[in-house]
Amino acid sequence: MLLFPDLTTRQAAIVHLQAKAWALRDQGVPGVALWRQLVEQALLPYWGLHDPLKASDCVMQDLAVVILGPFALKYLQWFDQIRLDVVQDPLVNSFLSDFKDLKLPDFEVITQAWWQAGYAGKIDDTTDPGLDSHFASDFRLELNDGSDNQIFRCFIYQFLAYVTQANFTIRVTSVYHELFEQKGSTQDHCAALLAIYTGMRLRQLRDGTDPGAALEQWPEVISAVYGQEFSGLAPLALALRQEINEELQNPGFFEGLLRSFEETLIRLKNG
């Protein structure tokens, strides 16, 4: 499968996006505002190419390379292997193929090669600061965990939901991660739930009747879903915020039980 629109354009877009991420971080731009500006930058190379489906996927891929680095490739390959949701979404293989054609380093090699490819995320506390120098202060209160890396945590679930539409598998992954792989928090779990919902909805809009109009509003969706300030935003962004607020406040009987069970496990684990 040929890389859209071409390798030179894609690699240049990632380099520019990487530089933008580091510049915004060094300027002290808060997390949600920084993330929104990254999405705005990611749109620019593909806006006039008259293929909104491909453009949407390119934007998501470039953001994944810059924000998630090797973990974008690692978790997609993992999903391709386990398939808990039985039916594999065709976009998984499409993204894996595109990542291969982008000539990304292997995910096991977290070295200078990933910096050259465009990794602006955070491997651990000793290697590089997260993108958010304001420690999640402009995230909505339910997501504010006081860390410098909440962009990474939110985006990894949004990305996986968009590509795989594997809600069950991602949900299990989130709970496992909070319980066994780090010091979990209810804020991080809430971030995962919101991000999964957002990724699924962005994919539905990408597959809908007017993907170009939806893609144009992606930057405002970031502000609406994850941020505290959302006045004056576009209709789609505001509608998504209302949907998510409804999901948080009125999850339904079985979803409410499941969420309470998950949060109780996380609280017990953290003492």
XYZ file of C-alpha atoms in Angstrom:
271
model
C 0.000 0.000 0.000
C 1.390 3.403 -1.008
C 1.981 5.929 1.738
C -0.376 8.898 1.449
C 0.441 11.441 0.113
C 4.151 10.521 -0.092
C 7.060 9.686 2.204
C 8.752 13.090 1.942
C 5.600 14.986 2.921
C 4.887 12.651 5.821
C 8.385 12.729 7.276
C 8.592 16.517 6.959
C 5.217 16.865 8.685
C 6.415 14.766 11.631
C 9.645 16.762 11.964
C 7.705 20.048 12.015
C 5.213 18.648 14.503
C 8.025 17.442 16.743
C 9.623 20.889 16.695
C 6.252 22.480 17.476
C 5.742 20.206 20.487
C 9.123 21.011 21.980
C 8.757 24.741 21.271
C 5.344 24.926 22.938
C 6.654 23.001 25.946
C 9.668 25.307 26.258
C 7.377 28.349 26.003
C 5.396 27.046 28.973
C 2.100 26.565 27.139
C -0.319 24.593 29.401
C -1.181 21.012 28.477
C -4.617 21.223 26.856
C -3.707 24.420 24.994
C -0.466 22.784 23.836
C -2.290 19.664 22.661
C -4.832 21.736 20.735
C -2.078 23.670 18.956
C -0.366 20.403 18.058
C -3.568 19.188 16.395
C -3.836 22.488 14.513
C -0.271 22.036 13.263
C -0.881 18.395 12.351
C -3.801 19.385 10.107
C -1.853 21.827 7.948
C 0.084 19.483 5.600
C -3.031 17.528 4.615
C -5.769 20.132 4.524
C -5.821 20.718 0.750
C -5.402 17.110 -0.381
C -9.132 16.461 -0.944
C -9.211 13.098 0.812
C -10.594 13.726 4.310
C -10.488 10.039 5.283
C -6.780 9.768 4.536
C -6.141 13.214 5.983
C -7.812 12.213 9.260
C -5.663 9.094 9.476
C -2.472 11.018 8.664
C -3.197 13.547 11.408
C -3.818 10.766 13.921
C -0.656 8.913 12.872
C 1.575 11.986 13.035
C 0.257 12.934 16.467
C 0.843 9.358 17.619
C 4.464 9.377 16.470
C 5.155 12.700 18.180
C 3.176 12.217 21.408
C 3.464 8.453 21.920
C 6.649 7.567 20.099
C 7.433 3.826 20.185
C 4.318 3.070 22.214
C 2.053 3.864 19.249
C 3.637 1.021 17.313
C 4.039 -1.250 20.336
C 0.385 -1.214 21.379
C -0.981 -1.508 17.854
C 1.139 -4.600 17.313
C -0.067 -5.937 20.655
C -3.705 -5.400 19.639
C -3.018 -7.165 16.364
C -1.805 -10.203 18.313
C -4.365 -10.574 21.119
C -7.687 -9.591 19.477
C -9.882 -9.824 22.563
C -12.691 -8.161 20.608
C -12.574 -11.038 18.053
C -13.170 -8.869 14.967
C -10.095 -6.903 13.938
C -10.755 -3.444 12.544
C -9.138 -3.046 9.097
C -7.623 0.279 10.127
C -5.216 -1.572 12.446
C -3.385 -3.204 9.549
C -3.593 0.024 7.558
C -1.887 1.975 10.347
C 0.723 -0.732 10.909
C 1.500 -0.679 7.188
C 1.782 3.108 7.151
C 4.051 3.105 10.205
C 6.282 0.591 8.436
C 6.361 2.726 5.289
C 7.246 5.768 7.415
C 10.435 3.843 8.279
C 9.937 4.181 12.026
C 12.451 2.463 14.306
C 11.421 -0.745 16.031
C 9.502 -0.044 19.233
C 12.043 -1.959 21.319
C 14.763 0.513 20.348
C 14.015 3.566 22.505
C 17.138 5.466 21.506
C 18.223 8.531 19.582
C 16.521 6.953 16.575
C 13.132 7.742 18.094
C 14.117 11.341 18.765
C 15.077 11.637 15.113
C 11.747 10.110 14.104
C 9.853 12.651 16.175
C 9.267 11.365 19.687
C 8.198 14.234 21.933
C 6.523 12.139 24.571
C 8.070 10.871 27.773
C 9.781 7.537 28.339
C 10.271 7.898 32.101
C 11.025 10.538 34.711
C 14.790 10.340 34.183
C 15.016 10.895 30.438
C 12.808 13.785 29.402
C 10.129 15.998 30.920
C 6.573 15.525 29.786
C 5.051 18.091 27.471
C 2.915 19.777 30.132
C 4.958 22.201 32.227
C 1.767 23.237 34.063
C 1.188 19.727 35.476
C -2.343 19.216 34.105
C -3.645 22.463 35.605
C -5.787 23.322 32.572
C -7.282 19.832 32.248
C -10.824 19.431 33.529
C -10.813 18.677 37.241
C -11.765 15.012 36.804
C -8.525 14.495 34.832
C -6.105 16.681 36.780
C -3.619 14.245 38.292
C -0.905 16.863 38.808
C 1.470 15.179 36.343
C 3.386 16.602 33.388
C 2.319 13.785 31.090
C -1.485 13.641 31.044
C -1.435 14.442 27.316
C 0.323 11.123 26.733
C -2.087 9.183 28.947
C -5.187 10.648 27.323
C -3.932 10.435 23.772
C -2.819 6.825 23.905
C -6.392 5.715 24.649
C -7.918 8.143 22.162
C -5.534 6.878 19.481
C -6.198 3.202 20.190
C -9.963 3.718 20.244
C -9.870 5.571 16.920
C -7.823 2.884 15.194
C -9.148 -0.324 16.735
C -12.688 0.517 17.926
C -11.954 -2.237 20.447
C -13.710 -0.726 23.442
C -13.568 -3.873 25.603
C -9.869 -4.543 25.024
C -8.858 -0.939 25.675
C -10.970 -0.813 28.832
C -9.319 -3.970 30.184
C -5.912 -2.546 29.274
C -6.637 0.669 31.162
C -7.663 -1.117 34.363
C -4.688 -3.497 34.163
C -2.337 -0.551 33.668
C -3.722 1.325 36.665
C -3.604 -1.738 38.924
C -0.342 -3.407 37.989
C 1.932 -1.160 35.938
C 2.019 2.116 37.853
C 0.627 4.010 40.813
C -2.880 4.405 39.449
C -5.405 7.112 40.140
C -9.093 7.685 39.570
C -8.119 10.743 37.493
C -6.093 8.577 35.129
C -8.901 6.051 34.849
C -11.399 8.822 34.128
C -8.999 10.179 31.505
C -8.937 6.765 29.851
C -12.742 6.542 29.785
C -13.112 10.011 28.256
C -10.339 9.384 25.757
C -11.788 6.033 24.659
C -15.187 7.623 24.099
C -13.622 10.532 22.192
C -11.536 8.274 19.973
C -14.552 6.131 19.127
C -16.619 9.218 18.267
C -13.879 10.739 16.106
C -13.705 7.460 14.209
C -17.487 7.453 13.718
C -17.274 10.991 12.356
C -14.366 10.008 10.110
C -16.536 7.220 8.686
C -19.618 9.469 8.512
C -21.148 11.683 5.861
C -18.844 14.715 6.211
C -15.422 13.687 7.532
C -13.808 16.900 6.311
C -16.073 19.098 8.426
C -15.410 16.859 11.427
C -11.637 16.948 10.921
C -11.682 20.739 10.802
C -13.049 20.780 14.352
C -10.570 18.301 15.854
C -8.518 21.049 17.585
C -11.618 22.422 19.291
C -12.638 18.911 20.321
C -9.455 18.719 22.412
C -10.397 21.893 24.284
C -14.009 20.821 24.720
C -13.390 17.274 25.908
C -10.291 17.666 28.060
C -10.150 21.336 29.025
C -11.813 23.677 31.476
C -12.397 26.534 29.004
C -14.845 25.713 26.235
C -16.885 28.851 25.525
C -17.210 29.881 21.876
C -16.260 26.484 20.475
C -17.639 24.916 17.308
C -20.935 22.953 17.475
C -19.337 19.512 17.109
C -16.889 20.184 19.932
C -19.621 21.439 22.240
C -21.854 18.484 21.362
C -19.057 16.061 22.239
C -18.506 17.784 25.576
C -22.220 17.475 26.352
C -22.174 13.790 25.380
C -19.180 13.136 27.612
C -20.654 15.038 30.538
C -23.758 12.885 30.197
C -21.601 9.746 30.141
C -19.815 10.853 33.306
C -22.893 11.918 35.235
C -25.448 9.351 34.020
C -23.549 6.255 32.917
C -26.463 3.842 33.102
C -26.959 1.034 35.606
C -24.478 -1.584 34.350
C -21.864 0.941 33.241
C -22.174 2.652 36.617
C -21.617 -0.631 38.450
C -18.608 -1.453 36.292
C -17.090 1.982 36.768
C -17.599 1.865 40.546
C -15.975 -1.572 40.670
C -12.973 -0.389 38.641
C -12.502 2.742 40.741
C -12.798 0.751 43.971
C -10.039 -1.605 42.811
C -7.795 1.346 41.991
C -8.426 3.018 45.357
C -7.772 -0.230 47.247
C -4.570 -0.762 45.317
C -3.368 2.715 46.267
C -4.312 2.246 49.907
